[in-house]
């Protein structure tokens, strides 16, 4: 249950064929919805980016540029494509369906059973783009086809220090965090790797990761269900909703905390601390210290 970088795997012809010209020609002018950001650090919580639509071939050429003659926000804006299904409410991302020509060039490492497959998310990022720190609820491979990425990871056990809002951390700049605002962040143990073209990073479920594209690059995320299928929310097309049992437990906790509001402050504090102790006793793993 720890991240690992796999090298030397047979990923197919994609590692040599996927130049900007080949990508543009292979999928042509089909329209894609993209993120456009005026700043390198994208923040999903504050939504400091806009969604725009471009023909795929135009998008690829723009994403590969540093300065743009044509742009939406600024001449040095960053672009990011995260592929989605035809109907985002019903369909998962699957490179075989959304980008069938490119899918023929890819060989996905077979480390899981075919029926466990959940999604294959095609990604293209401008150089310098940084994605917010978050966790996913399924195991996945980050396959770096072209370009270079730096990935910073944090263990699930360090969740108390990451200032979470849902599945995402409020700490955007993991290299120079605002420690006045996020003082506990220094307690989170940082793991880091650099993915070169052809490398594959295994990211176990619940491990937090922050990704910086050091170069223009193309990647493929492959997610699979490592828990029994009934553990997952059937309406989840992105693969980022907490398992059903966890969602129910959080709802129960919210109701319990709401009930405590009926008591005076000193009682609320006392019984909340008792609840925390109960959770630690019943649910924390002993080997976490």
Coordinates of C-alpha atoms in Angstrom, one line a residue:
X1 CA 0.0 0.0 0.0
X2 CA 2.8 2.4 -0.8
X3 CA 3.6 4.4 -4.0
X4 CA 6.2 3.0 -6.3
X5 CA 7.7 4.1 -9.7
X6 CA 7.8 1.4 -12.3
X7 CA 10.3 1.8 -15.1
X8 CA 11.0 -0.1 -18.3
X9 CA 7.4 -1.3 -18.9
X10 CA 6.1 -1.9 -22.4
X11 CA 3.6 0.9 -22.8
X12 CA 3.2 0.4 -26.6
X13 CA 4.2 2.8 -29.4
X14 CA 2.8 5.9 -27.6
X15 CA 6.1 6.8 -26.0
X16 CA 7.7 7.4 -29.4
X17 CA 4.7 8.3 -31.6
X18 CA 3.0 11.0 -29.5
X19 CA 4.5 14.2 -30.8
X20 CA 2.4 17.3 -30.9
X21 CA 2.0 16.9 -34.7
X22 CA 1.0 13.3 -34.4
X23 CA -1.5 14.0 -31.6
X24 CA -3.0 16.8 -33.6
X25 CA -3.4 14.7 -36.7
X26 CA -4.6 11.6 -35.0
X27 CA -7.7 13.1 -33.3
X28 CA -8.2 16.1 -35.6
X29 CA -10.5 18.9 -34.8
X30 CA -13.0 17.2 -32.4
X31 CA -13.9 19.7 -29.6
X32 CA -12.6 19.2 -26.1
X33 CA -13.4 21.0 -22.9
X34 CA -10.3 22.3 -21.1
X35 CA -9.2 24.2 -18.0
X36 CA -7.5 27.5 -18.7
X37 CA -5.6 29.2 -15.9
X38 CA -3.8 32.6 -15.8
X39 CA -1.6 31.3 -13.0
X40 CA 0.5 28.0 -12.7
X41 CA -1.1 26.8 -9.5
X42 CA -4.6 25.6 -10.2
X43 CA -7.0 25.7 -7.2
X44 CA -10.1 23.6 -7.4
X45 CA -11.5 25.0 -4.2
X46 CA -11.4 28.7 -5.3
X47 CA -11.9 27.8 -9.0
X48 CA -9.1 30.1 -10.2
X49 CA -9.5 28.8 -13.7
X50 CA -12.1 28.9 -16.4
X51 CA -13.5 26.2 -18.7
X52 CA -13.2 26.7 -22.4
X53 CA -13.7 24.6 -25.6
X54 CA -11.2 24.2 -28.4
X55 CA -10.7 21.9 -31.3
X56 CA -8.3 19.2 -30.1
X57 CA -5.6 20.0 -32.7
X58 CA -5.6 23.7 -31.8
X59 CA -5.5 22.8 -28.1
X60 CA -2.5 20.6 -28.4
X61 CA -0.5 23.2 -30.3
X62 CA -1.5 25.9 -27.7
X63 CA -0.6 23.7 -24.7
X64 CA 2.8 23.0 -26.2
X65 CA 3.5 26.8 -26.5
X66 CA 5.0 29.0 -23.8
X67 CA 3.7 32.3 -25.1
X68 CA 0.4 32.4 -27.1
X69 CA -0.5 34.6 -30.0
X70 CA -4.1 33.6 -29.4
X71 CA -5.4 33.2 -25.9
X72 CA -8.4 33.5 -23.5
X73 CA -6.9 35.2 -20.5
X74 CA -3.2 36.0 -20.8
X75 CA -0.4 35.3 -23.3
X76 CA 1.3 32.9 -20.9
X77 CA -1.9 31.1 -19.7
X78 CA -1.7 27.4 -18.8
X79 CA -3.9 24.7 -20.4
X80 CA -5.1 21.4 -18.9
X81 CA -7.2 18.6 -20.4
X82 CA -8.7 16.0 -18.2
X83 CA -10.8 13.7 -20.5
X84 CA -14.4 12.9 -19.5
X85 CA -17.1 10.7 -20.7
X86 CA -19.7 11.7 -23.4
X87 CA -22.2 12.5 -20.6
X88 CA -20.2 13.4 -17.5
X89 CA -23.2 12.4 -15.3
X90 CA -23.4 8.9 -16.6
X91 CA -20.2 8.0 -18.5
X92 CA -16.7 7.4 -17.3
X93 CA -13.5 8.6 -19.1
X94 CA -12.2 5.8 -21.3
X95 CA -9.5 6.6 -23.8
X96 CA -10.8 3.7 -26.0
X97 CA -14.1 5.6 -26.5
X98 CA -13.0 9.3 -26.4
X99 CA -9.7 9.0 -28.2
X100 CA -9.9 5.6 -30.1
X101 CA -7.0 6.3 -32.5
X102 CA -4.6 7.2 -29.7
X103 CA -5.8 4.2 -27.6
X104 CA -4.4 1.8 -30.2
X105 CA -0.9 3.1 -29.4
X106 CA -1.2 2.4 -25.6
X107 CA -0.5 -0.9 -23.7
X108 CA -1.9 -0.5 -20.2
X109 CA 0.2 -2.6 -17.7
X110 CA -1.9 -5.6 -16.5
X111 CA -1.6 -5.4 -12.8
X112 CA -5.3 -5.9 -12.1
X113 CA -8.2 -8.0 -13.5
X114 CA -10.1 -6.7 -16.5
X115 CA -13.4 -6.6 -14.5
X116 CA -11.8 -4.3 -12.0
X117 CA -11.1 -1.6 -14.6
X118 CA -12.9 1.7 -13.8
X119 CA -11.6 4.4 -16.1
X120 CA -8.7 5.6 -18.2
X121 CA -8.2 9.4 -18.0
X122 CA -6.3 11.1 -20.8
X123 CA -4.4 14.2 -19.7
X124 CA -2.4 16.9 -21.4
X125 CA -0.7 19.7 -19.4
X126 CA 1.1 22.9 -20.3
X127 CA 4.7 23.2 -18.9
X128 CA 4.7 24.7 -15.4
X129 CA 1.1 23.7 -14.5
X130 CA 0.5 22.5 -11.0
X131 CA -2.6 20.6 -9.9
X132 CA -4.0 20.9 -6.4
X133 CA -3.2 18.3 -3.7
X134 CA -6.0 15.6 -3.5
X135 CA -6.6 11.9 -2.9
X136 CA -8.5 9.4 -5.0
X137 CA -10.6 6.5 -3.6
X138 CA -9.3 3.9 -6.1
X139 CA -5.8 2.6 -6.8
X140 CA -4.4 4.0 -10.0
X141 CA -1.4 4.2 -12.4
X142 CA -0.2 7.6 -13.5
X143 CA 1.4 6.7 -16.9
X144 CA 3.7 9.5 -18.1
X145 CA 3.8 9.0 -21.8
X146 CA 5.7 12.2 -22.9
X147 CA 7.3 15.1 -20.9
X148 CA 8.3 15.2 -17.3
X149 CA 6.3 15.5 -14.1
X150 CA 7.2 16.0 -10.4
X151 CA 4.8 14.3 -8.0
X152 CA 4.7 15.2 -4.3
X153 CA 2.9 12.6 -2.2
X154 CA 1.6 12.4 1.4
X155 CA 0.5 9.4 3.3
X156 CA -3.2 9.0 4.3
X157 CA -2.1 9.1 8.0
X158 CA -1.0 12.7 7.5
X159 CA -4.6 13.8 6.6
X160 CA -4.8 15.8 9.9
X161 CA -2.0 18.1 8.7
X162 CA -3.3 18.8 5.2
X163 CA -6.2 21.1 5.9
X164 CA -8.8 19.1 3.9
X165 CA -11.9 20.3 2.2
X166 CA -13.5 17.2 1.0
X167 CA -10.9 15.2 -1.0
X168 CA -8.7 18.3 -1.5
X169 CA -6.1 20.1 0.5
X170 CA -6.3 23.9 1.0
X171 CA -2.4 24.1 0.9
X172 CA -1.7 24.9 -2.8
X173 CA 2.0 25.7 -2.6
X174 CA 3.5 22.6 -1.1
X175 CA 7.1 24.0 -1.7
X176 CA 6.5 27.3 0.1
X177 CA 3.4 26.9 2.3
X178 CA 1.9 29.7 4.3
X179 CA 2.8 28.4 7.7
X180 CA 0.9 31.2 9.5
X181 CA -2.3 30.0 7.9
X182 CA -1.3 26.3 7.8
X183 CA 1.0 25.7 10.8
X184 CA 0.4 21.9 11.1
X185 CA 1.5 21.3 7.5
X186 CA 5.1 21.0 8.6
X187 CA 4.2 17.7 10.3
X188 CA 3.2 16.1 7.0
X189 CA 5.9 13.8 5.7
X190 CA 6.7 14.6 2.1
X191 CA 7.5 11.9 -0.5
X192 CA 8.6 13.0 -4.0
X193 CA 9.5 11.5 -7.4
X194 CA 10.2 12.8 -10.9
X195 CA 8.5 10.9 -13.7
X196 CA 10.3 10.8 -17.0
X197 CA 8.6 9.8 -20.3
X198 CA 7.8 6.1 -20.0
X199 CA 7.6 5.9 -16.2
X200 CA 4.6 4.7 -14.4
X201 CA 3.7 5.8 -10.8
X202 CA 1.5 3.5 -8.7
X203 CA -0.6 5.7 -6.4
X204 CA -2.5 3.7 -3.8
X205 CA -6.0 4.8 -2.9
X206 CA -6.1 7.6 -0.3
X207 CA -2.5 8.7 -0.9
X208 CA -2.5 12.5 -1.4
X209 CA -0.6 13.8 -4.5
X210 CA 0.3 17.1 -6.0
X211 CA 1.5 17.1 -9.6
X212 CA 3.6 19.6 -11.4
X213 CA 4.2 19.4 -15.2
X214 CA 7.9 20.4 -15.5
X215 CA 7.5 20.1 -19.3
X216 CA 4.5 20.0 -21.7
X217 CA 3.4 16.4 -21.4
X218 CA 0.8 13.7 -22.1
X219 CA -0.2 11.2 -19.5
X220 CA -2.8 8.5 -18.9
X221 CA -4.4 7.7 -15.5
X222 CA -5.8 4.3 -15.1
X223 CA -8.1 3.6 -12.2
X224 CA -9.4 0.3 -11.0
X225 CA -11.7 -1.0 -8.2
X226 CA -9.6 -2.8 -5.7
X227 CA -12.5 -3.0 -3.2
X228 CA -15.6 -5.0 -3.9
X229 CA -17.7 -3.2 -6.6
X230 CA -20.6 -2.6 -4.2
X231 CA -18.3 -0.5 -2.0
X232 CA -18.4 2.3 -4.6
X233 CA -21.1 4.9 -5.4
X234 CA -22.7 3.8 -8.6
X235 CA -23.3 7.5 -9.6
X236 CA -19.6 8.3 -9.4
X237 CA -18.2 8.8 -12.9
X238 CA -15.0 10.6 -11.8
X239 CA -13.9 8.0 -9.3
X240 CA -13.5 10.5 -6.4
X241 CA -16.5 10.0 -4.2
X242 CA -15.8 8.3 -0.9
X243 CA -16.8 4.6 -0.5
X244 CA -20.5 4.2 0.4
X245 CA -19.7 3.1 4.0
X246 CA -17.4 6.1 4.6
X247 CA -20.0 8.5 3.3
X248 CA -22.7 7.0 5.6
X249 CA -20.3 7.2 8.6
X250 CA -19.5 10.9 7.8
X251 CA -23.2 11.7 7.6
X252 CA -23.8 10.0 11.0
X253 CA -20.9 12.0 12.5
X254 CA -22.4 15.2 11.2
X255 CA -25.7 14.4 12.8
X256 CA -23.9 13.5 16.1
X257 CA -22.1 16.9 16.1
X258 CA -25.3 18.7 15.3
X259 CA -26.9 17.0 18.3
X260 CA -24.0 18.1 20.6
X261 CA -24.9 21.7 19.7
X262 CA -27.9 21.3 22.1
X263 CA -25.5 21.3 25.0
X264 CA -23.6 24.2 26.6
X265 CA -20.1 24.8 25.4
X266 CA -18.2 23.0 28.2
X267 CA -20.4 20.0 27.7
X268 CA -20.0 20.1 24.0
X269 CA -16.2 20.2 24.3
X270 CA -16.1 17.3 26.9
X271 CA -18.3 14.9 24.9
X272 CA -16.6 15.8 21.6
X273 CA -13.3 14.8 23.1
X274 CA -14.9 11.6 24.3
X275 CA -16.0 10.9 20.8
X276 CA -12.5 11.5 19.4
X277 CA -11.1 9.0 22.0
X278 CA -13.7 6.5 21.0
X279 CA -12.9 6.9 17.3
X280 CA -9.2 6.5 18.1
X281 CA -9.8 3.4 20.1
X282 CA -12.1 1.7 17.6
X283 CA -10.8 2.8 14.2
X284 CA -7.1 3.9 14.3
X285 CA -4.5 1.4 13.2
X286 CA -2.0 0.5 15.9
X287 CA 1.0 0.6 13.6
X288 CA 0.3 4.2 12.9
X289 CA 1.7 5.2 16.3

